[in-house]
Structures are given as C-alpha cells and as structure tokens.
mmCIF file of C-alpha atoms and ligand atoms in Angstrom:
data_model
loop_
_atom_site.group_PDB
_atom_site.id
_atom_site.type_symbol
_atom_site.label_atom_id
_atom_site.label_comp_id
_atom_site.label_asym_id
_atom_site.label_seq_id
_atom_site.Cartn_x
_atom_site.Cartn_y
_atom_site.Cartn_z
ATOM 1 C CA MET A 1 30.212 -26.329 6.764
ATOM 2 C CA ALA A 2 30.532 -23.169 4.447
ATOM 3 C CA ASP A 3 28.268 -21.444 2.266
ATOM 4 C CA THR A 4 30.836 -20.994 -0.941
ATOM 5 C CA THR A 5 28.605 -18.546 -2.814
ATOM 6 C CA THR A 6 27.465 -14.981 -2.608
ATOM 7 C CA LYS A 7 23.574 -14.037 -2.618
ATOM 8 C CA ARG A 8 21.844 -14.488 -5.963
ATOM 9 C CA GLU A 9 18.676 -13.772 -7.130
ATOM 10 C CA PRO A 10 16.686 -16.680 -9.016
ATOM 11 C CA ASP A 11 16.186 -14.092 -12.002
ATOM 12 C CA GLY A 12 19.089 -14.744 -14.285
ATOM 13 C CA VAL A 13 21.238 -16.467 -11.711
ATOM 14 C CA GLY A 14 24.799 -17.213 -12.868
ATOM 15 C CA PRO A 15 26.124 -17.602 -16.169
ATOM 16 C CA ASP A 16 24.468 -19.784 -18.527
ATOM 17 C CA ASP A 17 27.411 -21.398 -20.193
ATOM 18 C CA LEU A 18 25.368 -23.093 -22.971
ATOM 19 C CA THR A 19 23.580 -20.291 -24.736
ATOM 20 C CA LEU A 20 24.032 -20.090 -28.525
ATOM 21 C CA LYS A 21 26.337 -16.959 -27.670
ATOM 22 C CA VAL A 22 28.947 -19.041 -26.740
ATOM 23 C CA LYS A 23 31.135 -18.345 -23.616
ATOM 24 C CA ARG A 24 34.693 -19.596 -24.007
ATOM 25 C CA ALA A 25 35.631 -22.048 -21.458
ATOM 26 C CA LYS A 26 39.310 -22.208 -20.150
ATOM 27 C CA THR A 27 39.964 -25.743 -19.794
ATOM 28 C CA ASP A 28 41.800 -26.101 -16.767
ATOM 29 C CA SER A 29 41.933 -29.996 -16.596
ATOM 30 C CA GLU A 30 42.459 -32.730 -18.725
ATOM 31 C CA ASN A 31 39.403 -34.098 -17.836
ATOM 32 C CA GLY A 32 36.976 -31.544 -19.390
ATOM 33 C CA GLY A 33 36.445 -29.595 -16.404
ATOM 34 C CA GLY A 34 36.699 -25.714 -17.354
ATOM 35 C CA GLU A 35 35.601 -22.194 -15.907
ATOM 36 C CA VAL A 36 33.402 -20.014 -17.813
ATOM 37 C CA GLY A 37 35.752 -17.437 -19.166
ATOM 38 C CA GLU A 38 35.069 -13.992 -20.793
ATOM 39 C CA GLU A 39 32.287 -14.056 -23.500
ATOM 40 C CA SER A 40 33.235 -14.607 -27.062
ATOM 41 C CA GLU A 41 31.212 -14.504 -29.999
ATOM 42 C CA THR A 42 32.689 -17.810 -31.153
ATOM 43 C CA ASN A 43 29.923 -20.074 -32.005
ATOM 44 C CA VAL A 44 31.367 -23.507 -31.474
ATOM 45 C CA LEU A 45 28.301 -24.908 -33.039
ATOM 46 C CA SER A 46 28.637 -23.301 -36.420
ATOM 47 C CA GLY A 47 30.235 -26.424 -37.939
ATOM 48 C CA PHE A 48 27.805 -28.921 -36.331
ATOM 49 C CA GLN A 49 26.775 -31.325 -38.706
ATOM 50 C CA THR A 50 23.413 -32.769 -38.010
ATOM 51 C CA SER A 51 22.998 -36.734 -38.725
ATOM 52 C CA ALA A 52 19.639 -37.431 -37.196
ATOM 53 C CA VAL A 53 16.843 -36.084 -34.933
ATOM 54 C CA LEU A 54 16.998 -38.397 -31.684
ATOM 55 C CA SER A 55 13.626 -37.024 -30.482
ATOM 56 C CA ASP A 56 11.722 -33.958 -30.174
ATOM 57 C CA SER A 57 8.720 -32.382 -28.663
ATOM 58 C CA ALA A 58 6.533 -29.458 -30.070
ATOM 59 C CA ARG A 59 4.943 -29.500 -26.522
ATOM 60 C CA GLU A 60 8.058 -29.379 -24.647
ATOM 61 C CA LYS A 61 9.700 -27.098 -27.379
ATOM 62 C CA ASN A 62 12.812 -29.014 -27.738
ATOM 63 C CA ILE A 63 15.169 -31.180 -29.928
ATOM 64 C CA PHE A 64 17.605 -33.594 -29.377
ATOM 65 C CA ILE A 65 20.001 -33.753 -32.378
ATOM 66 C CA ARG A 66 22.703 -36.314 -32.838
ATOM 67 C CA GLY A 67 25.673 -35.043 -35.375
ATOM 68 C CA LYS A 68 29.438 -34.659 -35.868
ATOM 69 C CA LEU A 69 31.330 -31.530 -34.115
ATOM 70 C CA ALA A 70 34.858 -31.309 -35.452
ATOM 71 C CA ASP A 71 34.857 -34.746 -36.529
ATOM 72 C CA GLN A 72 33.819 -36.121 -33.101
ATOM 73 C CA ASP A 73 30.203 -37.457 -32.033
ATOM 74 C CA ALA A 74 28.026 -35.187 -30.319
ATOM 75 C CA VAL A 75 24.658 -34.631 -29.063
ATOM 76 C CA VAL A 76 23.116 -30.957 -28.804
ATOM 77 C CA ILE A 77 19.821 -30.334 -27.333
ATOM 78 C CA LEU A 78 17.776 -27.211 -28.057
ATOM 79 C CA GLU A 79 15.207 -26.145 -25.700
ATOM 80 C CA LYS A 80 13.002 -22.992 -25.666
ATOM 81 C CA THR A 81 12.766 -21.270 -22.273
ATOM 82 C CA PRO A 82 9.664 -20.007 -20.470
ATOM 83 C CA ILE A 83 8.642 -16.607 -20.879
ATOM 84 C CA ARG A 84 9.301 -14.596 -17.737
ATOM 85 C CA GLU A 85 6.499 -12.384 -16.242
ATOM 86 C CA ASP A 86 9.139 -9.684 -15.379
ATOM 87 C CA SER A 87 10.343 -9.604 -19.220
ATOM 88 C CA LEU A 88 6.700 -8.817 -20.345
ATOM 89 C CA ALA A 89 6.991 -5.136 -20.427
ATOM 90 C CA GLU A 90 10.317 -5.285 -22.256
ATOM 91 C CA ILE A 91 8.425 -7.539 -24.768
ATOM 92 C CA PHE A 92 5.400 -5.647 -25.347
ATOM 93 C CA SER A 93 7.425 -2.435 -26.002
ATOM 94 C CA GLY A 94 10.870 -3.563 -27.352
ATOM 95 C CA SER A 95 9.735 -6.189 -30.173
ATOM 96 C CA ARG A 96 8.607 -6.014 -33.784
ATOM 97 C CA LEU A 97 5.363 -7.024 -34.460
ATOM 98 C CA LYS A 98 4.049 -8.489 -37.856
ATOM 99 C CA LEU A 99 0.087 -8.999 -37.930
ATOM 100 C CA GLU A 100 -0.481 -12.614 -39.797
ATOM 101 C CA MET A 101 -4.241 -12.298 -39.797
ATOM 102 C CA LYS A 102 -7.478 -10.453 -38.405
ATOM 103 C CA ASN A 103 -10.729 -11.420 -38.171
ATOM 104 C CA ASP A 104 -13.413 -9.503 -36.337
ATOM 105 C CA ILE A 105 -12.165 -9.592 -32.643
ATOM 106 C CA TYR A 106 -9.400 -12.106 -33.345
ATOM 107 C CA SER A 107 -5.987 -11.145 -34.508
ATOM 108 C CA THR A 108 -2.498 -13.297 -34.655
ATOM 109 C CA TYR A 109 0.904 -11.640 -34.913
ATOM 110 C CA ARG A 110 4.641 -12.825 -35.271
ATOM 111 C CA LEU A 111 6.490 -11.239 -32.528
ATOM 112 C CA GLN A 112 10.275 -10.751 -32.717
ATOM 113 C CA PRO A 113 11.363 -9.821 -29.237
ATOM 114 C CA PRO A 114 15.005 -8.252 -28.590
ATOM 115 C CA THR A 115 17.564 -10.937 -28.842
ATOM 116 C CA HIS A 116 18.241 -11.327 -25.291
ATOM 117 C CA LEU A 117 14.834 -12.442 -24.643
ATOM 118 C CA ASN A 118 14.903 -14.881 -27.736
ATOM 119 C CA GLU A 119 17.611 -17.133 -26.195
ATOM 120 C CA VAL A 120 17.578 -21.144 -26.798
ATOM 121 C CA LYS A 121 19.029 -23.091 -24.162
ATOM 122 C CA THR A 122 21.588 -25.186 -25.592
ATOM 123 C CA THR A 123 23.372 -28.600 -24.065
ATOM 124 C CA VAL A 124 26.102 -29.922 -25.962
ATOM 125 C CA VAL A 125 27.814 -33.804 -25.091
ATOM 126 C CA CYS A 126 30.769 -33.979 -27.123
ATOM 127 C CA PRO A 127 32.353 -36.698 -27.660
ATOM 128 C CA ALA A 128 29.049 -38.387 -27.069
ATOM 129 C CA THR A 129 29.326 -42.068 -26.570
ATOM 130 C CA GLU A 130 26.967 -44.699 -28.109
ATOM 131 C CA LYS A 131 25.278 -44.904 -24.506
ATOM 132 C CA HIS A 132 24.365 -40.998 -24.557
ATOM 133 C CA ILE A 133 22.828 -41.609 -27.923
ATOM 134 C CA LYS A 134 20.695 -44.036 -26.682
ATOM 135 C CA LYS A 135 19.929 -41.954 -23.332
ATOM 136 C CA TYR A 136 18.564 -39.135 -25.696
ATOM 137 C CA GLN A 137 16.564 -41.252 -28.291
ATOM 138 C CA ARG A 138 12.793 -41.757 -27.913
ATOM 139 C CA GLN A 139 12.214 -45.259 -27.137
ATOM 140 C CA GLU A 140 9.747 -47.891 -25.745
ATOM 141 C CA SER A 141 10.516 -48.881 -22.108
ATOM 142 C CA PHE A 142 9.812 -51.863 -20.136
ATOM 143 C CA LEU A 143 9.212 -52.005 -16.292
ATOM 144 C CA VAL A 144 11.896 -54.457 -14.714
ATOM 145 C CA GLU A 145 11.488 -56.080 -11.226
ATOM 146 C CA GLU A 146 14.761 -56.213 -9.403
ATOM 147 C CA THR A 147 15.169 -58.415 -6.520
ATOM 148 C CA GLY A 148 18.185 -57.750 -3.872
ATOM 149 C CA GLU A 149 19.723 -60.901 -5.571
ATOM 150 C CA ASP A 150 18.872 -59.574 -9.116
ATOM 151 C CA TYR A 151 20.936 -56.447 -8.271
ATOM 152 C CA GLN A 152 24.032 -58.450 -7.194
ATOM 153 C CA ALA A 153 23.674 -60.877 -10.063
ATOM 154 C CA ILE A 154 22.579 -59.001 -12.861
ATOM 155 C CA THR A 155 22.669 -55.348 -12.416
ATOM 156 C CA LEU A 156 26.049 -54.800 -10.080
ATOM 157 C CA PRO A 157 28.128 -56.759 -12.657
ATOM 158 C CA TYR A 158 26.653 -54.733 -15.501
ATOM 159 C CA ILE A 159 26.875 -51.147 -13.977
ATOM 160 C CA GLN A 160 30.326 -51.779 -12.708
ATOM 161 C CA LYS A 161 31.428 -52.450 -16.612
ATOM 162 C CA GLN A 162 28.903 -50.261 -18.289
ATOM 163 C CA SER A 163 27.981 -47.098 -16.610
ATOM 164 C CA PHE A 164 28.389 -43.307 -17.561
ATOM 165 C CA SER A 165 31.793 -41.766 -16.623
ATOM 166 C CA VAL A 166 31.074 -39.799 -13.245
ATOM 167 C CA GLN A 167 34.316 -37.387 -14.033
ATOM 168 C CA TRP A 168 31.938 -34.366 -14.146
ATOM 169 C CA VAL A 169 30.738 -35.167 -10.768
ATOM 170 C CA HIS A 170 34.250 -35.421 -9.475
ATOM 171 C CA ASN A 171 35.137 -32.233 -11.337
ATOM 172 C CA ILE A 172 32.292 -30.441 -9.351
ATOM 173 C CA LEU A 173 33.561 -31.983 -6.089
ATOM 174 C CA GLU A 174 37.204 -30.935 -6.803
ATOM 175 C CA LYS A 175 35.775 -27.354 -8.112
ATOM 176 C CA LYS A 176 37.470 -28.101 -11.573
ATOM 177 C CA ALA A 177 34.105 -27.206 -13.016
ATOM 178 C CA GLU A 178 31.037 -25.378 -12.300
ATOM 179 C CA ALA A 179 32.622 -23.720 -9.369
ATOM 180 C CA ASP A 180 31.100 -20.446 -9.842
ATOM 181 C CA ARG A 181 27.548 -22.361 -9.986
ATOM 182 C CA ILE A 182 27.713 -23.796 -6.316
ATOM 183 C CA VAL A 183 24.912 -22.717 -4.221
ATOM 184 C CA PHE A 184 26.081 -24.226 -1.014
ATOM 185 C CA GLU A 185 28.517 -26.624 0.101
ATOM 186 C CA ASP A 186 28.882 -28.826 3.273
ATOM 187 C CA PRO A 187 32.582 -29.810 2.864
ATOM 188 C CA ASP A 188 32.288 -32.411 5.444
ATOM 189 C CA GLN A 189 33.699 -35.983 3.837
ATOM 190 C CA LYS A 190 31.229 -38.171 5.844
ATOM 191 C CA VAL A 191 27.779 -36.007 5.778
ATOM 192 C CA GLY A 192 28.922 -33.303 3.426
ATOM 193 C CA PHE A 193 27.745 -32.584 -0.281
ATOM 194 C CA VAL A 194 27.745 -29.962 -2.768
ATOM 195 C CA LEU A 195 24.394 -28.189 -3.769
ATOM 196 C CA LEU A 196 24.095 -26.896 -7.696
ATOM 197 C CA PRO A 197 21.839 -26.146 -10.297
ATOM 198 C CA ASP A 198 21.240 -29.413 -12.572
ATOM 199 C CA PHE A 199 22.366 -28.691 -16.032
ATOM 200 C CA LYS A 200 18.976 -28.826 -17.285
ATOM 201 C CA TRP A 201 17.893 -25.479 -15.401
ATOM 202 C CA ASP A 202 18.777 -22.300 -16.880
ATOM 203 C CA GLN A 203 18.141 -20.421 -13.491
ATOM 204 C CA LYS A 204 15.959 -17.815 -15.160
ATOM 205 C CA GLN A 205 12.863 -18.402 -13.231
ATOM 206 C CA VAL A 206 12.080 -20.642 -10.161
ATOM 207 C CA ASP A 207 8.800 -22.103 -11.943
ATOM 208 C CA ASP A 208 11.754 -25.156 -13.189
ATOM 209 C CA LEU A 209 13.963 -24.744 -10.179
ATOM 210 C CA TYR A 210 16.125 -28.018 -10.597
ATOM 211 C CA LEU A 211 19.000 -28.463 -8.257
ATOM 212 C CA ILE A 212 21.028 -31.467 -7.307
ATOM 213 C CA ALA A 213 22.907 -32.332 -4.519
ATOM 214 C CA ILE A 214 26.022 -34.355 -4.923
ATOM 215 C CA VAL A 215 27.632 -36.140 -2.065
ATOM 216 C CA HIS A 216 31.234 -35.773 -1.073
ATOM 217 C CA GLN A 217 31.514 -39.575 -0.201
ATOM 218 C CA ARG A 218 32.672 -41.559 -3.610
ATOM 219 C CA ASN A 219 31.430 -45.195 -2.849
ATOM 220 C CA ILE A 220 27.822 -44.755 -2.670
ATOM 221 C CA LYS A 221 26.629 -45.757 -6.296
ATOM 222 C CA SER A 222 22.807 -45.365 -5.858
ATOM 223 C CA LEU A 223 19.772 -46.173 -3.521
ATOM 224 C CA ARG A 224 20.923 -49.798 -3.172
ATOM 225 C CA ASP A 225 23.834 -49.038 -1.405
ATOM 226 C CA LEU A 226 22.253 -47.019 1.196
ATOM 227 C CA THR A 227 21.640 -48.232 4.835
ATOM 228 C CA SER A 228 20.807 -46.782 8.348
ATOM 229 C CA GLU A 229 24.718 -45.912 8.448
ATOM 230 C CA HIS A 230 23.801 -43.245 5.731
ATOM 231 C CA LEU A 231 20.765 -41.393 7.780
ATOM 232 C CA PRO A 232 22.822 -38.597 8.934
ATOM 233 C CA LEU A 233 24.261 -38.005 5.380
ATOM 234 C CA LEU A 234 20.643 -38.070 4.113
ATOM 235 C CA GLN A 235 19.060 -36.055 6.875
ATOM 236 C CA ASN A 236 22.019 -33.489 6.547
ATOM 237 C CA ILE A 237 21.279 -33.053 2.717
ATOM 238 C CA PHE A 238 17.332 -32.919 3.109
ATOM 239 C CA GLN A 239 17.774 -30.362 6.104
ATOM 240 C CA LYS A 240 20.450 -27.948 4.554
ATOM 241 C CA GLY A 241 19.096 -28.406 0.960
ATOM 242 C CA LYS A 242 15.595 -27.203 1.824
ATOM 243 C CA GLU A 243 17.059 -24.461 4.142
ATOM 244 C CA THR A 244 18.949 -23.147 1.295
ATOM 245 C CA ILE A 245 16.453 -23.047 -1.168
ATOM 246 C CA LEU A 246 14.191 -21.137 1.271
ATOM 247 C CA GLN A 247 16.738 -18.491 1.561
ATOM 248 C CA ARG A 248 18.100 -18.384 -1.956
ATOM 249 C CA PHE A 249 15.065 -18.984 -4.211
ATOM 250 C CA ASN A 250 12.207 -18.086 -1.639
ATOM 251 C CA LEU A 251 10.613 -21.773 -2.109
ATOM 252 C CA PRO A 252 9.489 -23.359 1.231
ATOM 253 C CA ALA A 253 10.061 -27.183 1.511
ATOM 254 C CA SER A 254 6.011 -27.808 0.746
ATOM 255 C CA LYS A 255 6.986 -26.291 -2.773
ATOM 256 C CA LEU A 256 9.800 -29.250 -3.311
ATOM 257 C CA ARG A 257 10.016 -32.560 -4.797
ATOM 258 C CA VAL A 258 12.927 -34.002 -3.343
ATOM 259 C CA TYR A 259 13.967 -37.429 -4.837
ATOM 260 C CA LEU A 260 16.289 -40.158 -5.809
ATOM 261 C CA HIS A 261 16.510 -41.924 -8.994
ATOM 262 C CA TYR A 262 16.344 -45.545 -9.399
ATOM 263 C CA GLN A 263 18.267 -46.450 -11.823
ATOM 264 C CA PRO A 264 20.160 -43.269 -12.045
ATOM 265 C CA SER A 265 22.479 -42.506 -15.097
ATOM 266 C CA TYR A 266 25.434 -41.857 -13.056
ATOM 267 C CA TYR A 267 26.266 -43.913 -10.253
ATOM 268 C CA HIS A 268 27.828 -41.248 -7.581
ATOM 269 C CA LEU A 269 24.749 -40.737 -5.306
ATOM 270 C CA HIS A 270 23.019 -37.577 -5.764
ATOM 271 C CA ILE A 271 19.657 -36.111 -5.007
ATOM 272 C CA HIS A 272 17.087 -34.247 -7.193
ATOM 273 C CA PHE A 273 15.789 -30.927 -5.750
ATOM 274 C CA THR A 274 12.792 -29.668 -8.184
ATOM 275 C CA LYS A 275 10.007 -27.530 -7.838
ATOM 276 C CA LEU A 276 6.562 -29.213 -6.992
ATOM 277 C CA GLY A 277 4.053 -28.707 -10.180
ATOM 278 C CA TYR A 278 7.267 -29.028 -12.260
ATOM 279 C CA GLU A 279 7.165 -31.881 -14.327
ATOM 280 C CA ALA A 280 10.791 -32.794 -14.497
ATOM 281 C CA PRO A 281 11.782 -35.582 -16.563
ATOM 282 C CA GLY A 282 12.292 -38.863 -14.441
ATOM 283 C CA CYS A 283 9.877 -37.507 -11.693
ATOM 284 C CA GLY A 284 7.576 -40.310 -12.393
ATOM 285 C CA VAL A 285 6.593 -43.056 -9.763
ATOM 286 C CA GLU A 286 8.569 -45.665 -11.517
ATOM 287 C CA ARG A 287 11.747 -43.721 -11.466
ATOM 288 C CA ALA A 288 11.549 -41.253 -8.381
ATOM 289 C CA HIS A 289 12.074 -42.094 -4.739
ATOM 290 C CA LEU A 290 11.321 -39.496 -2.444
ATOM 291 C CA LEU A 291 13.985 -38.436 0.008
ATOM 292 C CA ALA A 292 11.628 -38.448 2.989
ATOM 293 C CA ASP A 293 10.529 -41.798 1.975
ATOM 294 C CA VAL A 294 13.984 -43.284 1.820
ATOM 295 C CA ILE A 295 14.555 -41.686 5.184
ATOM 296 C CA GLN A 296 11.761 -43.412 6.915
ATOM 297 C CA ASN A 297 12.081 -46.677 5.228
ATOM 298 C CA LEU A 298 15.872 -46.852 6.423
ATOM 299 C CA GLN A 299 14.535 -45.908 9.952
ATOM 300 C CA ALA A 300 12.324 -48.689 9.930
ATOM 301 C CA ASP A 301 14.473 -51.241 8.335
ATOM 302 C CA PRO A 302 18.369 -50.418 8.103
ATOM 303 C CA GLN A 303 18.628 -53.027 5.370
ATOM 304 C CA TYR A 304 15.473 -51.824 3.532
ATOM 305 C CA TYR A 305 17.212 -51.219 -0.032
ATOM 306 C CA LYS A 306 19.466 -53.782 0.341
ATOM 307 C CA THR A 307 16.620 -56.728 0.372
ATOM 308 C CA ARG A 308 13.514 -54.727 -1.420
ATOM 309 C CA THR A 309 12.196 -55.585 -4.852
ATOM 310 C CA LEU A 310 12.607 -52.309 -6.973
ATOM 311 C CA TYR A 311 11.078 -51.528 -10.182
ATOM 312 C CA PHE A 312 12.329 -49.279 -12.790
ATOM 313 C CA PRO A 313 11.986 -48.818 -16.495
ATOM 314 C CA LEU A 314 14.478 -49.577 -18.860
ATOM 315 C CA ARG A 315 14.861 -48.475 -22.500
ATOM 316 C CA ALA A 316 14.351 -51.320 -25.451
ATOM 317 C CA ASP A 317 17.718 -51.055 -26.330
ATOM 318 C CA ASP A 318 19.548 -50.760 -22.587
ATOM 319 C CA GLY A 319 22.016 -53.682 -22.461
ATOM 320 C CA LEU A 320 20.883 -54.058 -18.570
ATOM 321 C CA LEU A 321 17.261 -55.223 -20.190
ATOM 322 C CA SER A 322 19.122 -57.462 -22.052
ATOM 323 C CA LYS A 323 20.787 -59.177 -19.183
ATOM 324 C CA PHE A 324 17.091 -59.240 -17.237
ATOM 325 C CA LYS A 325 16.330 -60.993 -20.156
ATOM 326 C CA GLU A 326 19.188 -63.419 -20.343
ATOM 327 C CA ALA A 327 18.647 -64.358 -16.922
ATOM 328 C CA GLY A 328 14.913 -65.059 -17.631
ATOM 329 C CA ARG A 329 13.660 -62.263 -15.308
ATOM 330 C CA LEU A 330 11.603 -60.615 -18.201
HETATM 331 P P1 M7G B 1 20.609 -39.520 -13.105
HETATM 332 O O1 M7G B 1 19.302 -39.803 -12.168
HETATM 333 O O2 M7G B 1 21.837 -39.885 -12.515
HETATM 334 O O3 M7G B 1 20.140 -39.361 -14.368
HETATM 335 O O4 M7G B 1 20.734 -37.600 -12.447
HETATM 336 P P2 M7G B 1 18.972 -38.528 -15.428
HETATM 337 O O5 M7G B 1 20.137 -37.631 -16.299
HETATM 338 O O6 M7G B 1 18.850 -39.569 -16.412
HETATM 339 O O7 M7G B 1 18.098 -38.056 -14.880
HETATM 340 C C1 M7G B 1 21.792 -36.938 -13.062
HETATM 341 C C2 M7G B 1 21.294 -35.550 -13.010
HETATM 342 O O8 M7G B 1 22.360 -34.785 -13.074
HETATM 343 C C3 M7G B 1 20.343 -35.150 -13.909
HETATM 344 O O9 M7G B 1 19.358 -34.332 -13.642
HETATM 345 C C4 M7G B 1 21.392 -34.380 -15.245
HETATM 346 O O10 M7G B 1 20.448 -33.365 -15.752
HETATM 347 C C5 M7G B 1 22.375 -33.713 -14.298
HETATM 348 N N1 M7G B 1 23.551 -33.667 -14.961
HETATM 349 C C6 M7G B 1 24.284 -34.497 -15.700
HETATM 350 N N2 M7G B 1 25.384 -33.964 -16.130
HETATM 351 C C7 M7G B 1 26.186 -34.601 -16.985
HETATM 352 C C8 M7G B 1 25.542 -32.833 -15.705
HETATM 353 C C9 M7G B 1 26.570 -31.748 -15.430
HETATM 354 O O11 M7G B 1 27.550 -31.990 -16.193
HETATM 355 N N3 M7G B 1 26.598 -30.420 -14.638
HETATM 356 C C10 M7G B 1 25.202 -30.457 -13.949
HETATM 357 N N4 M7G B 1 25.008 -29.199 -13.102
HETATM 358 N N5 M7G B 1 24.368 -31.205 -13.940
HETATM 359 C C11 M7G B 1 24.530 -32.330 -14.625
#
C-alpha cells in the first residue's frame, strides 16, 4: 500500500485542467492519456462551433453543448462553480460594482469579481461518440426491472458490444493520465484501488466533494459481478477511502455518501464518494447502491447480486431499453 501524493488542502487542490484558461496537455500516449503541462494562454475552444444545446439548467447553472471542435464531434459542459467563503473578502474589496436599481432599503448590483474568482468549470469530450451525446441530452427515462436471467440474456450481451470505452480508466491505473491528481493508492492487484477526484469536482470546496475509487482488478464490470469473494476488496476501499478523506479533507464517514451506480456508464468497477447533502447527479435511489448495503447483502448471501432483481432507469433512446422492449420485458 502506498500513499502516492503529498498533503493537499481542499482549497484549490491540484490543477484544474479544464478551466477556460486552457493548460496544454503533453500527450504521452496514443490513447489520450496526458499530463497537465505548463500553462498556456491558447484557448482550444476558440474555434468551437455550437450545433445544439443538449440540456441546461438555470438552477444548476450549467449548459451541455454539442458542436464541432476542429471538425470532430464534441460535447462541452460549462458550469458556474459555488462561491467560496474564503474568497468573500477579495470579492468585496476587489470587484467592480454597478448599481442596477435602488428602492427604499433595497438595491441590486452587477458585480464583476477579479477574473480568478470568476472561472467557469469546463469539461470537453472530444471526439464525442453518439452515445456521449445521448448521455448528456435531457430525456425522458423509464424504470427497468432486470432479473438475474434478464442480465444474462439481455444486458450482458448488450454491454459487451455497446458500452463506453474504459480507456480513461486504464490510463488512470497505468499513470498515463491524472497521475498528479491521485489522492490515495493501494497498489495491491487483488484488493487495491486508486482514489482520485471525479472530473465533476473542481476541488475548490469540500461542499461538493466527489471522489472515485477505481479498482485495480480489470474483470469486474459492475455490481452484478460482485460475490462474497469481493468482500475484502469492497471493505478495503470503504475503510481506506474513508480514512483518506478524513485525513485529507477533514470529512468524517458520517458526512459521506459512498455508493455504486447500477447501471454505471463505465463497466470497470468504481465506487463514488460524495459529500452527504450534495445532490450529485445519479445519487437517487433508482441508481445508487450504498457500499455499506452492498457489503451487508453479500455477507448475508454470497450470490445476492447474481440473483436479485435490480431496478434502474434508462433513457428513452437507450439501445438497452429497446432490447428490454424487444424481449417483452417492458
Ligand atoms: P458511472 O457510474 O460509470 O457513470 O461513473 P456516470 O458518469 O453516469 O455517473 C463514472 C464516474 O467517473 C462519473 O462520476 C464521472 O464523472 C467520472 N469520470 C468520467 N470520466 C470520463 C472521467 C475522467 O476522465 N476522469 C475522472 N477523474 N473522472 C471521470
């Protein structure tokens, strides 16, 4: 077991490689792994051609856009980040303020904070596949009921042919990408894992803490593959993940929501660690399975996830939904 990083603070932890001030990636593998190199003022998004807004939310202050980047299909996600308490003094003293209206004791302003406090978290998927575009498109979804037999007959053959590439996961495990972002690693090939920030988290504040633990074993696709054989692996992740988050981010286990998705988007086993109270996308009961429950269920029945009926939502145009319909299961 090795702790591979230096001590970091939650405040501005690590480089955010997807800010608008793009930092040039020094690609070190043909599979898209790369290390964040020195900063560059080059804006790789200056030529981005928007073709459609896939979804947006005024409340969440984000927008998912489809378009072309150097003739390739791309998805760009722009998201305003929370205002940090420790930046308030600078916001009040260092901003430009324009009065919009004043009425009695009420007044509204337009405030322009210093540029470094006004960043927009930006995620780029390029080249994006049709499946990525569907993933980010707002759509109606339907709850599916999957028995153990349905998994074997319908889901497994589908995901073996159709699922997203897990190259990015292999890049992390092989230190070809995001190596400098690793928070903790247990390198054991059987019970080991890598813990690092999910790319949804900009690491600027712990309020929306989001880390993922990716297992070193490469043959566990999802919850469905887990048996009591995997208990040492799951317990190891649970224990060391909680310890690391307490040490590094000062959040006790009682403040964490630790879970697996079923169905996941990426079929290489990984566990989500999010802060309790932060409504992370996909943390609802129809998709998230608490790791603590998973462990107990496997302790009670070693074949629990092979035999149980599992429920999950699928989007209207998900190919897997069509397969369930064809099989008369919906
Ligand atoms: P999931 O349950 O397979 O699917 O979780 P979801 O994306 O539908 O939730 C995969 C998790 O990995 C998600 O929380 C993603 O935000 C995160 N993730 C995806 N990619 C491609 C990356 C990446 O390249 N780096 C990191 N650090 N996280 C990623």
